[in-house]
XYZ file of C-alpha atoms in Angstrom:
573
model
C 12.954 -67.727 -24.537
C 13.179 -64.006 -24.218
C 9.561 -63.427 -23.301
C 10.549 -66.331 -20.365
C 13.093 -64.722 -19.259
C 11.799 -61.320 -18.720
C 8.962 -62.759 -17.065
C 11.179 -64.223 -14.311
C 13.330 -60.987 -13.780
C 10.406 -58.782 -13.003
C 9.251 -60.974 -11.107
C 12.719 -61.051 -9.691
C 12.623 -57.765 -9.085
C 9.354 -56.990 -7.726
C 10.937 -59.306 -5.305
C 13.790 -57.814 -4.279
C 11.374 -54.677 -4.407
C 9.095 -55.733 -1.856
C 12.301 -57.051 0.168
C 13.875 -53.614 0.250
C 10.562 -52.285 1.282
C 10.114 -54.731 3.870
C 14.054 -53.999 6.042
C 12.843 -49.815 5.320
C 9.215 -50.511 7.122
C 10.784 -52.564 9.644
C 13.512 -49.717 10.355
C 11.095 -47.150 10.346
C 8.520 -49.080 12.745
C 11.592 -48.193 15.553
C 11.231 -45.030 15.100
C 9.018 -42.697 16.869
C 7.091 -40.475 15.396
C 9.645 -37.143 16.325
C 12.094 -38.771 14.682
C 10.647 -39.226 11.591
C 9.753 -35.705 12.037
C 13.384 -34.697 13.037
C 14.799 -36.745 9.841
C 12.310 -35.487 7.156
C 13.144 -31.889 8.281
C 16.527 -31.855 8.478
C 17.932 -34.545 5.898
C 15.815 -32.024 3.250
C 12.143 -32.364 1.899
C 11.920 -34.011 -1.643
C 14.398 -36.485 -1.571
C 13.733 -39.851 -1.827
C 14.471 -40.662 1.716
C 12.179 -38.117 3.022
C 9.490 -39.225 0.646
C 9.911 -42.809 1.580
C 9.413 -41.235 5.764
C 6.427 -39.515 4.836
C 5.111 -42.137 3.061
C 5.027 -44.474 6.186
C 4.645 -41.516 8.869
C 0.753 -40.913 7.865
C -0.111 -44.812 7.131
C 0.732 -45.026 10.650
C -0.905 -41.940 11.670
C -4.346 -42.946 9.799
C -3.829 -46.968 11.078
C -3.547 -45.701 14.266
C -6.681 -42.923 14.289
C -4.109 -39.928 15.310
C -5.760 -36.921 13.571
C -2.268 -34.745 14.902
C -0.181 -37.012 13.048
C -2.163 -37.313 9.800
C -2.258 -33.528 10.038
C 1.572 -33.150 10.271
C 1.819 -36.332 7.645
C 0.019 -33.936 5.251
C 3.022 -30.913 6.258
C 5.073 -32.906 5.082
C 3.554 -34.289 1.740
C 2.690 -30.916 0.788
C 6.435 -29.128 0.682
C 7.994 -30.631 -2.523
C 4.722 -30.608 -4.166
C 3.132 -28.661 -7.848
C 1.159 -25.600 -6.437
C -2.229 -27.920 -7.166
C -1.841 -30.809 -5.282
C 0.354 -29.283 -2.399
C -2.774 -26.981 -2.236
C -4.556 -29.737 -2.088
C -2.601 -31.454 0.796
C -2.778 -28.132 2.965
C -7.897 -28.070 1.867
C -7.165 -31.837 3.924
C -5.825 -30.157 7.001
C -7.481 -27.848 7.215
C -10.381 -30.308 7.423
C -8.897 -32.605 9.605
C -7.979 -29.444 12.164
C -10.775 -27.819 12.199
C -11.616 -28.982 15.675
C -8.589 -28.909 16.695
C -7.491 -27.811 20.140
C -3.724 -26.852 19.546
C -3.186 -23.220 19.255
C -0.885 -23.074 16.182
C -4.101 -24.211 14.075
C -5.862 -21.951 11.881
C -3.388 -19.799 11.529
C -0.702 -22.430 10.063
C -2.794 -23.675 7.135
C -3.025 -19.707 6.328
C 0.839 -19.405 6.683
C 1.533 -22.316 5.057
C 0.017 -21.127 2.063
C 1.009 -17.390 1.664
C 4.186 -18.921 1.760
C 3.007 -21.699 -1.716
C 1.791 -18.652 -3.454
C 4.827 -16.224 -2.996
C 7.449 -19.378 -3.985
C 4.938 -19.264 -6.441
C 5.307 -15.166 -7.601
C 1.801 -15.009 -6.588
C 2.275 -12.187 -3.854
C -1.716 -10.436 -3.287
C -2.773 -14.878 -2.877
C -0.236 -14.930 -0.640
C -0.593 -11.398 1.678
C -4.721 -12.676 1.844
C -3.545 -15.804 3.481
C -1.106 -13.945 5.597
C -3.134 -12.071 6.921
C -6.058 -14.377 7.751
C -2.627 -16.242 9.795
C -1.909 -13.337 10.988
C -5.700 -13.112 12.264
C -5.701 -16.121 14.045
C -2.703 -15.884 15.432
C -3.185 -13.079 17.203
C -6.177 -15.478 18.302
C -4.494 -17.422 19.935
C -1.826 -15.518 21.588
C 0.642 -17.716 19.389
C 4.068 -15.716 19.777
C 6.355 -16.977 17.441
C 3.504 -17.236 14.583
C 2.393 -13.892 15.249
C 6.072 -12.906 14.142
C 6.413 -15.637 10.931
C 3.295 -13.715 9.815
C 4.646 -10.060 10.417
C 8.264 -11.345 8.888
C 5.908 -13.137 5.889
C 4.333 -9.062 5.705
C 7.897 -7.404 5.941
C 9.270 -9.308 2.811
C 6.744 -8.673 0.619
C 6.348 -4.695 1.625
C 10.038 -4.961 0.869
C 9.602 -6.624 -2.469
C 6.843 -3.419 -3.632
C 8.764 -0.727 -2.064
C 7.723 -0.740 0.993
C 11.964 -0.593 2.762
C 11.139 1.596 5.702
C 8.713 -0.560 7.005
C 10.001 -3.354 6.042
C 13.358 -2.802 8.285
C 11.912 -1.966 11.336
C 9.559 -5.035 11.684
C 12.898 -7.235 10.592
C 15.371 -5.135 12.747
C 12.160 -5.799 16.038
C 12.273 -10.275 15.593
C 15.815 -9.716 14.909
C 16.388 -8.722 18.054
C 13.667 -9.131 20.074
C 12.270 -13.090 19.222
C 14.107 -15.132 21.094
C 12.166 -18.154 20.003
C 13.370 -18.074 17.130
C 16.796 -19.960 16.175
C 19.987 -19.149 15.044
C 19.082 -19.929 10.989
C 15.767 -17.928 10.951
C 17.769 -14.958 13.344
C 20.811 -15.238 10.089
C 18.374 -15.009 7.516
C 16.004 -12.255 9.031
C 19.238 -10.291 9.019
C 19.900 -10.975 5.381
C 17.010 -9.745 4.259
C 16.894 -6.809 6.757
C 20.520 -6.192 4.858
C 18.609 -5.807 2.226
C 16.247 -3.735 3.474
C 18.915 -1.167 4.764
C 20.407 -1.023 1.417
C 16.923 0.304 -0.466
C 16.828 2.893 2.246
C 20.269 4.062 2.301
C 21.857 2.819 5.388
C 24.702 1.416 4.235
C 27.388 1.236 7.035
C 24.439 -1.101 8.409
C 23.994 -3.282 6.010
C 28.112 -3.894 5.273
C 27.981 -4.666 9.297
C 25.151 -7.237 8.548
C 26.440 -8.708 5.889
C 29.906 -9.648 7.119
C 28.466 -10.732 10.079
C 26.568 -13.173 7.479
C 29.696 -14.327 6.213
C 31.673 -14.753 9.280
C 28.067 -17.195 10.604
C 28.002 -18.742 6.947
C 31.422 -20.143 6.932
C 32.058 -20.588 10.669
C 28.509 -23.391 10.739
C 29.756 -24.261 6.830
C 26.546 -23.198 5.406
C 27.423 -22.704 1.618
C 24.098 -21.470 0.282
C 24.126 -19.015 3.280
C 27.820 -17.564 1.972
C 26.415 -17.402 -1.531
C 23.011 -15.140 -0.064
C 25.661 -13.281 1.683
C 27.888 -13.004 -1.482
C 25.152 -11.748 -3.345
C 24.297 -8.761 -1.525
C 27.667 -8.373 -1.119
C 27.719 -7.795 -4.748
C 24.270 -5.160 -4.681
C 25.960 -3.248 -1.794
C 28.982 -2.530 -4.155
C 26.565 -1.755 -7.044
C 24.204 1.065 -4.902
C 27.905 2.233 -4.204
C 28.557 2.384 -7.796
C 31.688 0.031 -7.085
C 31.160 -1.987 -10.423
C 34.397 -3.732 -10.623
C 34.615 -4.674 -6.682
C 30.141 -5.944 -7.412
C 31.336 -8.222 -10.238
C 33.847 -9.980 -8.432
C 31.169 -11.097 -5.774
C 28.563 -11.649 -8.383
C 30.585 -13.727 -10.445
C 31.670 -16.513 -8.142
C 27.153 -16.777 -7.205
C 26.432 -16.866 -10.905
C 28.469 -20.225 -11.035
C 27.126 -21.769 -7.585
C 23.276 -20.556 -8.170
C 23.687 -21.685 -11.826
C 25.569 -24.705 -11.916
C 24.586 -27.090 -8.817
C 21.810 -27.794 -7.042
C 21.895 -24.799 -3.923
C 19.711 -22.821 -6.238
C 16.129 -20.531 -5.052
C 14.777 -18.539 -8.465
C 15.535 -15.168 -6.483
C 19.112 -16.022 -6.148
C 19.240 -16.442 -9.769
C 17.257 -13.752 -10.711
C 18.944 -10.528 -8.703
C 22.314 -12.478 -9.858
C 22.051 -11.704 -13.325
C 20.203 -8.402 -12.426
C 23.369 -6.851 -10.602
C 25.195 -8.136 -12.734
C 24.056 -6.908 -15.626
C 23.629 -3.513 -13.828
C 27.646 -3.643 -12.371
C 28.761 -3.652 -16.689
C 25.418 -1.036 -16.987
C 27.109 0.970 -14.622
C 30.937 0.867 -16.523
C 29.566 1.136 -19.665
C 30.074 -2.612 -20.985
C 26.824 -2.581 -22.613
C 26.892 -6.244 -24.602
C 27.612 -7.552 -21.667
C 24.582 -6.212 -19.423
C 22.799 -6.974 -22.766
C 23.373 -10.432 -22.497
C 22.957 -10.589 -18.761
C 19.113 -8.190 -19.228
C 18.521 -11.202 -22.450
C 19.383 -14.582 -20.052
C 16.881 -12.757 -17.388
C 14.263 -12.608 -20.304
C 14.316 -15.960 -20.504
C 14.355 -17.009 -17.272
C 10.840 -15.426 -16.923
C 9.837 -17.140 -20.359
C 11.027 -20.780 -18.277
C 9.730 -19.567 -14.523
C 7.446 -17.498 -14.641
C 8.613 -15.293 -11.907
C 7.877 -11.337 -12.288
C 9.358 -9.029 -10.231
C 9.327 -4.539 -10.384
C 12.941 -4.575 -11.121
C 11.875 -6.513 -14.635
C 10.830 -2.472 -15.351
C 14.466 -1.500 -15.578
C 15.660 -4.193 -17.440
C 13.575 -3.953 -20.257
C 14.000 -0.739 -20.361
C 17.245 -0.940 -20.836
C 16.971 -3.661 -23.391
C 14.657 -0.977 -25.436
C 16.780 1.678 -25.175
C 19.272 -0.707 -26.379
C 17.463 -1.673 -29.247
C 16.408 2.069 -30.274
C 19.674 3.380 -30.622
C 20.502 0.164 -32.646
C 17.370 0.463 -35.320
C 16.820 -3.105 -34.047
C 12.940 -1.994 -34.508
C 11.933 -6.216 -34.386
C 13.867 -6.917 -31.182
C 12.715 -2.898 -29.851
C 9.113 -4.108 -30.362
C 10.027 -7.540 -29.044
C 10.359 -5.845 -25.861
C 8.410 -3.273 -25.769
C 5.470 -6.314 -25.712
C 7.274 -7.747 -22.936
C 7.716 -5.205 -21.099
C 3.838 -4.463 -21.290
C 3.024 -8.287 -20.794
C 5.284 -7.940 -17.349
C 3.302 -4.444 -16.679
C -0.061 -5.966 -16.839
C 1.004 -8.927 -14.567
C 2.390 -6.522 -12.104
C -0.501 -4.202 -11.769
C -3.374 -6.591 -11.566
C -1.893 -9.159 -9.471
C 0.535 -7.380 -7.449
C -1.333 -3.635 -7.522
C 2.070 -2.409 -6.017
C 3.488 1.028 -6.510
C 6.529 0.989 -8.664
C 10.156 1.552 -7.002
C 10.925 2.892 -10.594
C 8.888 3.988 -13.020
C 11.025 4.289 -16.001
C 10.512 7.859 -17.595
C 10.192 7.010 -20.734
C 8.715 3.672 -21.129
C 6.021 3.468 -18.992
C 2.421 1.755 -20.002
C 0.737 4.369 -21.571
C 4.169 5.423 -23.780
C 5.714 1.545 -24.433
C 1.999 1.199 -25.455
C 1.729 4.252 -27.627
C 5.424 3.280 -28.724
C 4.461 0.073 -29.872
C 1.784 1.317 -32.213
C 4.524 4.033 -33.416
C 7.184 1.133 -33.962
C 4.464 -1.196 -36.066
C 3.275 1.550 -38.010
C 7.034 2.467 -39.581
C 7.804 -1.138 -40.409
C 4.265 -1.056 -42.397
C 4.948 2.837 -43.504
C 7.001 5.535 -42.467
C 5.262 7.854 -44.117
C 2.429 7.013 -42.174
C 3.698 6.921 -39.078
C 4.907 10.982 -39.743
C 1.796 12.089 -40.381
C 0.281 10.090 -36.994
C 2.833 11.334 -34.766
C 1.980 15.175 -36.239
C -1.435 14.346 -35.720
C -1.202 13.883 -31.916
C 1.173 16.927 -31.975
C -0.883 19.030 -33.447
C -4.352 17.944 -31.484
C -1.920 17.785 -28.659
C -1.167 21.708 -28.912
C -4.467 22.504 -29.789
C -6.213 21.091 -26.711
C -3.724 22.720 -24.627
C -4.464 26.270 -26.174
C -8.020 25.080 -25.770
C -7.355 24.979 -22.068
C -5.007 27.623 -21.309
C -7.441 30.145 -23.363
C -10.685 28.435 -21.135
C -8.799 28.738 -18.024
C -7.470 32.363 -18.758
C -11.000 33.695 -19.278
C -12.685 32.245 -15.837
C -9.762 33.705 -14.644
C -10.381 37.103 -16.241
C -14.382 36.961 -15.307
C -13.145 35.874 -11.151
C -11.438 39.288 -11.230
C -13.763 41.120 -12.940
C -16.041 39.979 -9.737
C -13.550 40.684 -7.269
C -12.802 44.105 -8.577
C -16.134 45.135 -8.849
C -16.489 43.626 -5.115
C -14.114 46.259 -4.090
C -15.082 49.095 -5.212
C -18.374 49.063 -4.083
C -16.805 49.144 -0.858
C -14.565 51.515 -1.105
C -18.018 53.873 -2.466
C -20.055 52.770 0.649
C -16.869 53.307 2.692
C -17.208 56.993 1.162
C -20.698 57.587 2.041
C -20.704 55.594 5.566
C -21.509 58.112 8.118
C -24.509 59.450 5.553
C -25.700 55.821 5.705
C -25.658 55.974 9.633
C -27.496 59.481 10.047
C -30.078 57.907 7.535
C -30.199 55.021 9.557
C -30.680 56.673 12.995
C -33.304 58.603 11.713
C -35.353 55.793 10.498
C -34.811 53.578 13.386
C -39.274 54.572 14.458
C -40.284 54.082 11.715
C -42.097 51.129 11.498
C -39.829 48.152 9.046
C -42.363 47.468 6.106
C -43.149 43.769 4.787
C -40.105 43.876 1.721
C -41.336 39.940 0.360
C -43.481 38.748 -1.515
C -46.157 37.197 0.439
C -46.995 38.660 3.912
C -46.678 37.464 7.420
C -50.108 37.464 7.907
C -50.556 34.508 10.545
C -47.724 36.782 12.351
C -49.340 40.509 14.575
C -48.062 43.681 13.420
C -46.377 44.079 17.084
C -44.480 41.065 16.874
C -43.471 41.289 13.875
C -42.212 44.760 14.119
C -40.393 43.787 17.185
C -38.330 40.846 15.839
C -37.462 42.891 12.791
C -35.832 45.383 15.596
C -34.459 42.717 17.405
C -32.671 41.586 14.243
C -31.639 44.747 13.086
C -29.502 44.595 16.765
C -28.516 40.979 14.930
C -26.538 42.552 11.853
C -25.450 46.067 14.278
C -23.398 44.817 16.519
C -22.573 41.490 14.624
C -23.545 39.124 16.447
C -23.825 36.814 13.760
C -20.281 36.607 13.962
C -20.049 34.245 16.998
C -20.225 30.551 16.386
C -22.548 28.113 16.383
C -25.642 30.106 16.069
C -29.273 28.689 15.063
C -32.334 29.231 14.269
C -33.233 27.525 17.540
C -30.817 29.765 19.919
C -31.099 33.028 17.835
C -35.082 32.573 18.498
C -34.895 32.057 21.729
C -32.015 35.066 22.701
C -34.420 37.416 21.159
C -37.560 35.975 22.974
C -39.750 34.432 20.598
C -40.001 30.848 18.015
C -38.428 29.355 15.833
C -41.269 29.356 13.598
C -41.965 32.946 14.005
C -38.371 33.877 13.530
C -37.800 31.432 10.459
C -41.090 33.262 8.617
C -40.097 36.406 9.186
C -36.888 36.005 7.721
C -38.365 34.150 4.850
C -41.014 36.744 4.074
C -38.405 40.237 4.943
C -35.105 39.327 4.172
C -36.399 37.111 1.727
C -34.159 34.238 1.726
C -34.147 31.485 4.762
C -31.963 31.166 7.864
C -28.585 29.293 6.702
C -28.494 31.651 3.458
C -28.810 35.016 5.872
C -26.358 33.603 8.199
C -24.043 32.896 5.397
C -24.634 36.187 4.202
C -24.155 38.486 6.401
C -20.560 36.598 7.117
C -19.590 36.991 4.189
C -20.704 40.738 3.258
C -18.954 41.439 6.384
C -15.784 39.839 5.250
C -15.730 41.592 1.801
C -16.005 44.992 3.407
C -13.496 44.125 6.505
C -10.848 42.212 4.173
C -10.515 45.549 1.983
C -10.337 47.881 5.014
C -8.506 45.897 7.679
C -5.163 45.306 6.617
C -3.803 43.826 9.393
C -7.398 41.454 9.655
C -6.508 40.103 5.927
C -2.520 39.199 6.518
C -4.215 36.826 9.240
C -4.520 32.875 7.780
C -7.232 31.696 6.218
C -8.402 28.685 9.107
C -8.419 31.977 11.298
C -9.867 34.554 9.413
C -12.580 31.493 9.056
C -13.148 31.323 12.862
C -13.605 35.231 13.373
C -15.882 34.581 10.911
C -18.022 31.575 12.945
C -17.209 29.403 10.710
C -16.374 26.108 11.816
C -13.633 25.536 8.781
C -11.617 27.367 6.175
C -13.568 24.527 3.708
C -17.072 26.291 4.868
C -15.624 29.457 4.657
C -14.342 29.146 0.867
C -17.200 27.601 -0.315
C -19.534 29.867 1.029
C -17.318 33.237 -0.110
C -17.523 31.345 -3.371
C -21.322 30.889 -3.900
C -22.187 34.471 -2.297
C -19.891 36.345 -4.834
C -19.794 33.988 -7.724
C -15.640 35.119 -6.939
C -12.926 32.508 -5.099
C -11.640 34.041 -1.990
C -7.503 33.507 -3.152
C -8.615 35.469 -6.571
C -10.612 38.423 -4.118
C -7.236 38.719 -1.180
C -5.135 39.455 -4.806
C -7.128 41.883 -6.946
C -7.668 43.705 -2.534
C -3.379 43.450 -2.781
C -2.948 44.380 -6.706
C -5.378 47.535 -6.473
C -3.572 48.705 -2.767
C -0.716 48.741 -4.531
C -1.920 51.326 -7.268
């Protein structure tokens, strides 16, 4: 009898369920697609009514083979699904809209994907999709989608510490995008206030927060009110008005943790700023309580954000001071896990890298703590050895540097001395040079230029003497071809004679003339020496300072900076 009764009860339930569905379908049949969309988006994604509507919407669209409506059904269906399922809906959306003529495809797909990844704490994947969405939105000239992509990327920039860039973007769209509704603009202003706080535009941030509180009260937007209240708490934290911060943040804690209206971000940052406030008041027990809750929340939700470094640093310091090695080690390991996630997934530069607990130091400290728990004596010798090695390495590097510097100084001093000696006999050299100008110039190279007549050789060598004596090598842009043309010969003859009689190629010949000129003039001409290096380089015919300094080091064996310093030292004696 009991079995029969159960069968009868199940049958009645099935009949009633079928009747309810029939009634629902009958009422939905009277609604247009637009009415169903408005009902879903206005009533809240994920509730039972919305699910029923989206299911009927998709069923009806498929029966009519209406791809546009099927696509919209996939959009509505993906919102309340887990990430893998939601991504499958968006993949189906991409397939069905492949040949769509609508100006919001395919950008819409990438923007929705970006939002999914952002909510799932994968900023790198979110950014990639936002960039693709922006690209396609620009191709279709869809202003609203361009704005949404730029705003989404701005939120990511704010998340990784680029607050000034974020503020610039949000400020533009908050006051210039007439295609956004009031709720969207208010959200932009909320995030703009957050960016203002980060770049210390506190007065501007306070005005926007008060505007947000007034607007949320006027529109009876309870969630918006507590969002702005939480931001006001952060504003007071940055002002170091910790009691005022706590006064505003405690109601936010009650709201975000005890009602259905919550988000991971709201919960995390409420706890973070309460912890900061109590830390600022030196109430370490309260601060530790809130920071420990954050760790529990991170373990539960997997939500990771840059300020966690600050949280774990505080926890590590606290338990280190209390000599609780077990908890200290636990939070060191948690810090390292978080740091790895941030570095590998987000690729961001942390806003506040702890002085003592960056990744490398924490890894070393972890090893030290484990060693201490096993044997304090071993830890002592490990630390001592590390210090000894580091000191030895430092001493080695220091003396190596000093030896190199001494070598450079000696080369520079020898150069300066040779310049001074040359100056003392300059007049005699000029007289000798005038008497030798009519004499034939002998081949000083290893191989005589047999294929060129002696008359041509002597003519070219005299022209090179004129080129050197008149300091024409200082002219900018000199090439082998241009010099050959100037002295009325061809490049092959000129190149062979320079190689044979000067013992070097043309480029080396030109550089050596310039550097030898610089060596002398820098010693003898104080005014020239006082010029900035780019001007000196240009004066010597070089295109830039780097080319000059490299050529100087190659020719002399000492850096230009040391040469100049030694000139000043010797002149001051």
